[in-house]
Coordinates of C-alpha atoms in Angstrom, one line a residue:
M1 CA 125.5 -34.1 155.0
E2 CA 126.5 -36.6 157.7
G3 CA 126.8 -36.4 161.5
G4 CA 130.2 -35.8 162.9
D5 CA 131.8 -37.4 166.0
G6 CA 130.4 -34.6 168.3
G7 CA 126.8 -35.1 167.0
G8 CA 126.8 -31.8 165.1
P9 CA 126.5 -31.5 161.3
S10 CA 129.5 -31.6 159.1
W11 CA 129.9 -31.2 155.2
D12 CA 132.0 -33.1 152.8
F13 CA 133.3 -30.6 150.2
P14 CA 135.7 -31.2 147.3
L15 CA 139.0 -29.7 148.6
C16 CA 142.3 -29.0 147.0
P17 CA 144.9 -31.2 148.8
G18 CA 146.9 -28.2 149.8
E19 CA 143.8 -26.4 151.1
K20 CA 142.8 -29.5 153.1
R21 CA 146.1 -29.7 154.9
Q22 CA 145.9 -25.9 155.7
K23 CA 142.3 -26.3 157.1
V24 CA 143.2 -29.2 159.3
G25 CA 146.3 -27.4 160.6
L26 CA 144.3 -24.3 161.6
Q27 CA 141.7 -26.4 163.3
E28 CA 144.3 -28.3 165.2
N29 CA 145.9 -25.1 166.5
V30 CA 142.6 -23.7 167.7
L31 CA 141.6 -27.0 169.3
R32 CA 145.0 -27.3 171.0
L33 CA 144.5 -23.8 172.4
I34 CA 141.0 -24.4 173.7
H35 CA 140.9 -28.1 174.7
G36 CA 144.6 -28.8 175.1
G37 CA 145.4 -26.6 178.0
G38 CA 145.6 -23.5 175.9
M39 CA 143.4 -21.5 178.3
R40 CA 145.6 -22.4 181.2
E41 CA 148.6 -21.4 179.2
L42 CA 146.9 -18.1 178.3
A43 CA 146.4 -17.3 182.0
G44 CA 150.1 -17.5 182.7
L45 CA 151.1 -15.2 179.8
S46 CA 152.2 -11.6 180.2
P47 CA 149.5 -8.9 179.3
R48 CA 151.2 -8.1 176.0
S49 CA 151.5 -11.7 175.0
G50 CA 148.0 -12.5 176.1
A51 CA 146.6 -9.6 174.1
G52 CA 148.4 -10.8 171.0
L53 CA 147.2 -14.3 171.4
L54 CA 143.6 -13.1 172.0
L55 CA 143.8 -11.1 168.8
L56 CA 145.1 -14.2 167.0
L57 CA 142.2 -16.2 168.4
L58 CA 139.8 -13.6 167.0
I59 CA 141.3 -13.5 163.6
L60 CA 141.6 -17.2 163.1
P61 CA 137.8 -17.9 163.2
V62 CA 137.3 -15.1 160.7
L63 CA 139.7 -16.7 158.2
L64 CA 138.2 -20.1 158.8
T65 CA 134.7 -18.6 158.1
V66 CA 135.9 -17.0 154.8
Q67 CA 137.4 -20.2 153.7
L68 CA 134.3 -22.2 154.7
L69 CA 132.1 -19.8 152.6
V70 CA 134.4 -20.3 149.6
L71 CA 134.2 -24.0 149.9
V72 CA 130.4 -24.0 150.3
R73 CA 130.2 -21.9 147.1
L74 CA 132.5 -24.4 145.3
W75 CA 130.3 -27.3 146.5
V76 CA 127.1 -25.6 145.4
E77 CA 128.5 -24.7 142.0
E78 CA 129.8 -28.3 141.5
R79 CA 126.4 -29.7 142.5
D80 CA 124.6 -27.4 140.0
G81 CA 126.9 -28.2 137.2
A82 CA 128.7 -24.8 137.3
V83 CA 132.4 -24.3 136.9
A84 CA 134.3 -22.2 139.4
L85 CA 136.9 -19.9 137.8
T86 CA 139.0 -19.1 140.9
V87 CA 139.9 -20.9 144.1
I88 CA 140.9 -18.8 147.1
S89 CA 143.4 -20.4 149.5
I90 CA 145.6 -19.1 152.3
E91 CA 148.7 -20.6 150.7
P92 CA 148.4 -21.9 147.2
D93 CA 149.5 -25.5 146.6
R94 CA 152.2 -25.3 143.9
S95 CA 152.6 -29.1 143.6
S96 CA 151.7 -30.8 140.3
T97 CA 148.8 -32.6 142.0
G98 CA 147.3 -29.3 143.2
Q99 CA 147.7 -27.6 139.8
A100 CA 146.1 -30.5 138.1
W101 CA 143.2 -30.4 140.5
R102 CA 142.6 -26.7 140.1
A103 CA 142.7 -27.0 136.3
Q104 CA 139.4 -28.9 136.6
F105 CA 137.7 -25.9 138.1
R106 CA 139.3 -22.7 136.8
G107 CA 139.2 -23.5 133.1
P108 CA 142.1 -23.5 130.7
G109 CA 145.1 -21.3 131.3
L110 CA 146.7 -19.0 128.7
E111 CA 148.9 -21.7 127.2
E112 CA 146.1 -24.3 127.4
E113 CA 143.7 -21.9 125.8
K114 CA 146.1 -21.2 123.0
E115 CA 146.4 -24.9 122.3
M116 CA 142.7 -25.4 122.3
Q117 CA 142.2 -22.4 119.9
D118 CA 144.9 -23.8 117.6
G119 CA 143.2 -27.2 117.6
D120 CA 139.7 -25.9 117.2
P121 CA 138.7 -25.9 113.5
R122 CA 136.1 -23.2 114.1
R123 CA 138.8 -21.0 115.5
N124 CA 141.0 -21.7 112.5
V125 CA 138.2 -20.7 110.2
A126 CA 137.7 -17.4 112.1
R127 CA 141.4 -16.8 112.1
G128 CA 141.4 -17.4 108.3
F129 CA 138.8 -14.7 107.9
E130 CA 140.8 -12.3 110.2
D131 CA 143.9 -12.9 108.0
E132 CA 141.9 -12.2 104.9
N133 CA 140.6 -9.0 106.4
E134 CA 144.1 -8.0 107.3
M135 CA 145.3 -8.6 103.7
E136 CA 142.1 -6.9 102.3
E137 CA 141.1 -10.0 100.5
V138 CA 137.4 -10.2 99.6
R139 CA 135.6 -13.4 100.3
P140 CA 133.3 -14.9 97.7
G141 CA 129.8 -13.4 97.5
V142 CA 126.3 -14.7 97.1
M143 CA 124.1 -13.8 94.2
E144 CA 120.6 -12.8 95.5
E145 CA 117.5 -13.7 93.6
Q146 CA 115.6 -10.5 92.8
L147 CA 111.9 -10.1 93.4
W148 CA 109.4 -10.0 90.5
A149 CA 109.3 -6.6 88.8
A150 CA 105.4 -6.6 89.0
N151 CA 105.2 -8.7 92.2
K152 CA 104.2 -11.6 89.9
P153 CA 105.6 -13.3 86.8
S154 CA 105.2 -10.9 83.8
F155 CA 107.3 -11.2 80.6
F156 CA 106.9 -7.5 79.6
A157 CA 107.5 -6.2 83.2
E158 CA 110.6 -8.3 83.5
L159 CA 111.8 -7.3 80.0
S160 CA 111.2 -3.6 80.6
R161 CA 113.1 -3.7 83.9
I162 CA 116.2 -5.4 82.5
I163 CA 116.3 -3.2 79.3
K164 CA 116.1 -0.1 81.4
Y165 CA 118.8 -1.3 83.7
I166 CA 121.3 -2.2 80.9
T167 CA 120.8 1.1 79.0
S168 CA 121.2 3.4 82.0
P169 CA 124.9 4.2 82.9
Q170 CA 125.6 4.2 86.6
L171 CA 129.0 5.9 86.5
N172 CA 129.6 9.3 84.9
C173 CA 133.1 9.6 83.6
S174 CA 134.6 12.9 82.7
R175 CA 137.1 11.1 80.4
V176 CA 136.8 7.9 78.4
L177 CA 138.9 5.8 76.1
P178 CA 137.1 4.9 72.9
P179 CA 137.8 1.8 70.8
G180 CA 141.2 1.8 69.2
K181 CA 142.4 4.9 71.0
A182 CA 144.8 5.4 73.8
Q183 CA 144.1 9.1 74.3
A184 CA 141.2 10.0 76.6
V185 CA 138.4 12.1 75.3
T186 CA 135.4 13.8 76.8
P187 CA 132.1 12.1 76.4
P188 CA 129.7 11.6 74.6
V189 CA 131.4 9.6 71.9
A190 CA 129.2 8.9 68.9
S191 CA 128.6 5.3 67.8
A192 CA 131.1 3.8 70.3
R193 CA 130.6 0.1 70.8
W194 CA 132.3 0.2 74.2
L195 CA 134.1 2.8 76.3
L196 CA 136.7 2.5 79.1
C197 CA 136.4 5.0 82.0
A198 CA 139.6 7.0 82.0
E199 CA 139.5 8.6 85.4
D200 CA 143.0 8.6 86.9
W201 CA 141.9 6.6 89.9
L202 CA 140.5 3.9 87.7
L203 CA 143.5 3.4 85.4
P204 CA 146.7 1.6 86.3
A205 CA 149.5 3.8 87.4
P206 CA 152.1 4.6 84.7
H207 CA 154.8 2.7 86.6
R208 CA 152.7 -0.3 87.3
L209 CA 152.4 -3.4 85.1
C210 CA 149.1 -3.4 83.1
I211 CA 147.4 -6.7 82.4
A212 CA 144.7 -7.3 79.8
Y213 CA 142.7 -10.4 78.9
S214 CA 140.5 -10.9 75.8
F215 CA 138.1 -13.8 75.2
S216 CA 136.8 -13.7 71.6
L217 CA 136.1 -16.2 68.9
D218 CA 135.2 -13.9 66.0
G219 CA 138.0 -11.3 66.1
G220 CA 135.6 -8.6 67.4
D221 CA 138.2 -7.7 70.0
A222 CA 140.6 -6.0 67.5
D223 CA 139.9 -2.5 68.7
F224 CA 140.2 -3.5 72.3
L225 CA 143.6 -5.1 71.7
S226 CA 144.7 -2.0 69.9
T227 CA 143.7 0.2 72.9
V228 CA 145.3 -1.9 75.6
S229 CA 148.4 -2.4 73.5
R230 CA 148.9 1.4 73.2
L231 CA 148.5 1.6 77.0
G232 CA 151.5 -0.7 77.3
C233 CA 149.6 -3.6 78.7
E234 CA 150.7 -7.2 78.8
I235 CA 148.0 -8.8 76.7
H236 CA 146.7 -12.4 76.8
R237 CA 144.2 -13.5 74.2
F238 CA 142.2 -16.7 74.6
D239 CA 140.6 -18.5 71.7
P240 CA 140.1 -22.3 71.7
S241 CA 139.9 -22.3 67.9
T242 CA 143.3 -20.7 67.2
S243 CA 146.2 -22.8 66.0
S244 CA 149.0 -20.4 66.9
A245 CA 148.9 -20.8 70.6
S246 CA 149.8 -23.1 73.5
V247 CA 147.5 -26.1 73.5
G248 CA 145.7 -27.0 76.7
H249 CA 148.1 -25.4 79.2
L250 CA 149.6 -22.0 80.0
G251 CA 153.3 -22.8 80.1
N252 CA 155.0 -22.6 76.8
S253 CA 153.8 -19.3 75.5
L254 CA 154.7 -17.5 78.7
A255 CA 158.2 -18.8 79.2
S256 CA 159.9 -15.7 77.9
N257 CA 157.0 -13.2 78.0
H258 CA 155.7 -13.0 81.5
G259 CA 156.2 -9.6 83.1
N260 CA 157.0 -7.6 79.9
R261 CA 154.9 -4.7 78.8
G262 CA 153.4 -4.8 75.3
V263 CA 153.7 -8.5 75.0
F264 CA 151.0 -10.3 73.2
S265 CA 150.4 -14.0 74.0
Q266 CA 147.7 -16.3 72.6
H267 CA 146.3 -19.3 74.4
K268 CA 144.1 -22.1 73.1
L269 CA 141.9 -21.9 76.2
W270 CA 138.4 -20.8 77.0
L271 CA 136.4 -19.9 80.1
E272 CA 134.6 -22.4 82.3
W273 CA 132.0 -21.5 85.0
R274 CA 132.1 -24.8 86.8
A275 CA 134.8 -25.1 89.5
P276 CA 137.1 -28.0 88.5
K277 CA 138.0 -30.9 90.7
R278 CA 141.2 -30.2 92.5
H279 CA 144.1 -32.3 91.3
R280 CA 147.7 -32.2 92.3
H281 CA 148.6 -31.0 88.8
R282 CA 146.0 -28.6 87.6
W283 CA 147.2 -28.1 84.1
S284 CA 147.4 -31.5 82.4
G285 CA 148.6 -30.3 79.0
S286 CA 146.1 -32.5 77.2
P287 CA 144.5 -31.0 74.1
G288 CA 141.0 -31.6 75.6
G289 CA 141.6 -29.6 78.7
V290 CA 141.0 -26.2 77.2
S291 CA 138.3 -24.8 79.6
H292 CA 139.2 -23.3 83.0
T293 CA 137.8 -20.8 85.4
L294 CA 139.1 -17.2 85.2
A295 CA 140.5 -17.5 88.7
D296 CA 142.5 -20.6 87.7
I297 CA 143.8 -18.9 84.6
M298 CA 144.9 -15.9 86.6
A299 CA 146.6 -18.1 89.2
A300 CA 148.4 -20.0 86.5
L301 CA 149.6 -16.8 84.9
G302 CA 150.7 -15.3 88.2
H303 CA 148.2 -12.4 88.0
H304 CA 146.4 -11.2 91.0
T305 CA 144.8 -8.3 89.1
V306 CA 143.6 -8.0 85.5
H307 CA 143.0 -4.3 84.6
F308 CA 141.1 -4.9 81.4
V309 CA 138.9 -7.8 80.4
Y310 CA 137.1 -8.1 77.1
A311 CA 134.7 -11.0 76.6
D312 CA 132.2 -12.2 74.0
L313 CA 131.2 -15.5 75.4
L314 CA 128.3 -16.3 73.0
S315 CA 125.5 -16.8 75.7
A316 CA 127.8 -18.4 78.2
E317 CA 128.2 -15.1 79.9
W318 CA 125.3 -15.4 82.4
R319 CA 126.6 -18.6 84.1
I320 CA 130.2 -17.3 83.9
F321 CA 129.1 -14.0 85.5
Q322 CA 127.4 -15.9 88.3
S323 CA 130.6 -17.9 89.0
W324 CA 132.6 -14.7 89.1
I325 CA 130.2 -13.2 91.6
E326 CA 130.1 -16.3 93.9
M327 CA 133.9 -16.9 93.7
G328 CA 134.8 -13.3 94.3
T329 CA 136.7 -13.1 91.0
L330 CA 135.3 -9.7 90.1
Q331 CA 137.1 -8.0 92.9
N332 CA 140.3 -8.5 90.9
I333 CA 139.0 -7.0 87.6
H334 CA 139.1 -3.3 87.1
H335 CA 137.4 -2.8 83.7
L336 CA 135.0 -5.3 82.0
V337 CA 133.7 -5.1 78.5
C338 CA 131.2 -7.9 77.6
T339 CA 128.5 -8.6 75.1
V340 CA 125.3 -10.1 76.6
H341 CA 123.0 -12.1 74.4
L342 CA 119.2 -12.1 74.9
H343 CA 117.9 -14.1 72.0
W344 CA 118.0 -17.3 74.1
A345 CA 118.4 -18.3 77.7
G346 CA 122.1 -19.3 77.5
F347 CA 124.0 -22.3 78.5
E348 CA 122.6 -24.2 81.4
V349 CA 120.0 -21.6 82.1
G350 CA 116.4 -22.9 82.3
G351 CA 112.9 -22.0 83.4
S352 CA 110.1 -20.0 82.0
D353 CA 110.8 -16.9 80.0
E354 CA 109.9 -14.7 83.0
E355 CA 112.2 -16.7 85.3
V356 CA 115.1 -16.4 82.8
L357 CA 114.6 -12.6 82.6
R358 CA 114.5 -12.4 86.4
Y359 CA 117.7 -14.6 86.6
W360 CA 119.5 -12.3 84.1
F361 CA 118.5 -9.2 86.2
S362 CA 119.7 -11.0 89.4
V363 CA 123.1 -11.6 87.7
L364 CA 123.4 -7.9 86.7
R365 CA 122.5 -6.8 90.2
G366 CA 125.1 -9.2 91.5
L367 CA 127.7 -7.5 89.3
E368 CA 126.8 -4.2 90.7
A369 CA 126.9 -5.5 94.3
S370 CA 130.5 -6.7 93.5
G371 CA 131.6 -3.2 92.6
M372 CA 130.9 -3.2 88.8
H373 CA 129.1 0.0 87.7
L374 CA 127.9 0.5 84.1
V375 CA 129.8 3.1 82.1
H376 CA 128.4 2.6 78.6
S377 CA 125.9 0.5 76.7
S378 CA 125.5 -0.1 73.0
S379 CA 122.9 -2.2 71.3
G380 CA 123.6 -4.9 68.7
E381 CA 121.5 -6.2 65.8
G382 CA 118.2 -7.9 65.9
H383 CA 115.1 -7.5 68.0
S384 CA 114.5 -10.9 69.4
V385 CA 114.4 -11.6 73.1
L386 CA 113.9 -15.3 74.1
K387 CA 112.4 -15.8 70.7
H388 CA 109.9 -13.0 71.2
S389 CA 110.0 -10.3 68.6
T390 CA 110.0 -6.9 70.2
E391 CA 110.9 -3.4 68.9
S392 CA 111.7 -2.1 72.3
A393 CA 114.7 -4.3 72.8
H394 CA 117.7 -5.7 70.9
S395 CA 119.0 -9.3 70.8
S396 CA 122.4 -8.3 72.2
Y397 CA 124.1 -5.4 74.1
T398 CA 127.8 -4.6 74.6
L399 CA 128.2 -3.3 78.2
S400 CA 131.2 -1.6 79.7
W401 CA 131.7 -1.6 83.4
A402 CA 134.3 -0.1 85.8
N403 CA 135.0 -1.5 89.3
T404 CA 134.8 1.3 91.8
R405 CA 136.1 -0.9 94.7
H406 CA 139.6 -1.7 93.7

């Protein structure tokens, strides 16, 4: 604050150029009326003219006071680091200079805000999630580590929990498809190794293309292939040891088969749980490149949904299940039949026996959280779990799930 010419206080505020000219013009008019002979001129006016001028003299100070209050507010906010959102002026300055000046105080306009949002990577990420929600795409999930069954490490407590879990069906189906059959029957079905839930809302519509995948090394999928073939599915069987299949890539065997019902295609490929490094050409065609994630296989085949999946992955199932949970792949699988092996920890699974059992249980709960509900369970041979002999459990179980979220 500095002293003015008349000795009184005066304030130096940041003013819009247009507003400064308006303020000075108003002050000059008032000073001209008061100090420039305006009072003498007022005395010589007619009563009506004099009353109008008096009214004008009363209004002008009010307008000046309002503008002064606004400018004081702007100055205080600027001093305190705040940003004013609006500027009130008697006559807006529409010049480019005035618009640029006001932009510093009011924030971005609609067009400027749109440009900022488009350029903001966080906004792009949020928009990507919005687009995914609109398309009903499910984002990848996170597998949660479960608590100890007995609040502390205990082999028998962990084993009891996991065996109870995999032998207790979670979905009661009024009709099921048994191995090798295409006609639904009413449960129970004696000695069935696996069962497919045949509720109408869980099966592909008759006029829709049905897709089935099988991953097997020992030919144990014969009944599964028979069932899905009778359902009219397009079948893709994956076996890295076979010689009568496309080698290392998915192109040749699909050239004339894709999209046809009842087609059986074999591929010399296997499942991988590690996400591959992204290259420009994903399928190299080399004989050594035979392992791929299920998501990449589906993308290469042009399949968004696989209605039936059979898998005997010989102890690789635990890490592959985890990858499916974390990548969101399970959301695109309707029925899953898989053999889980308990005689050893599995590929790339480490820790104490108690930690391994808890990890297995966490994977199974992750499947459930992804929409997979157990329909049927059958036990295999042997009674060894992590090299422990136990009569209360078997070395392997074939589990049948149905996805209730598709």
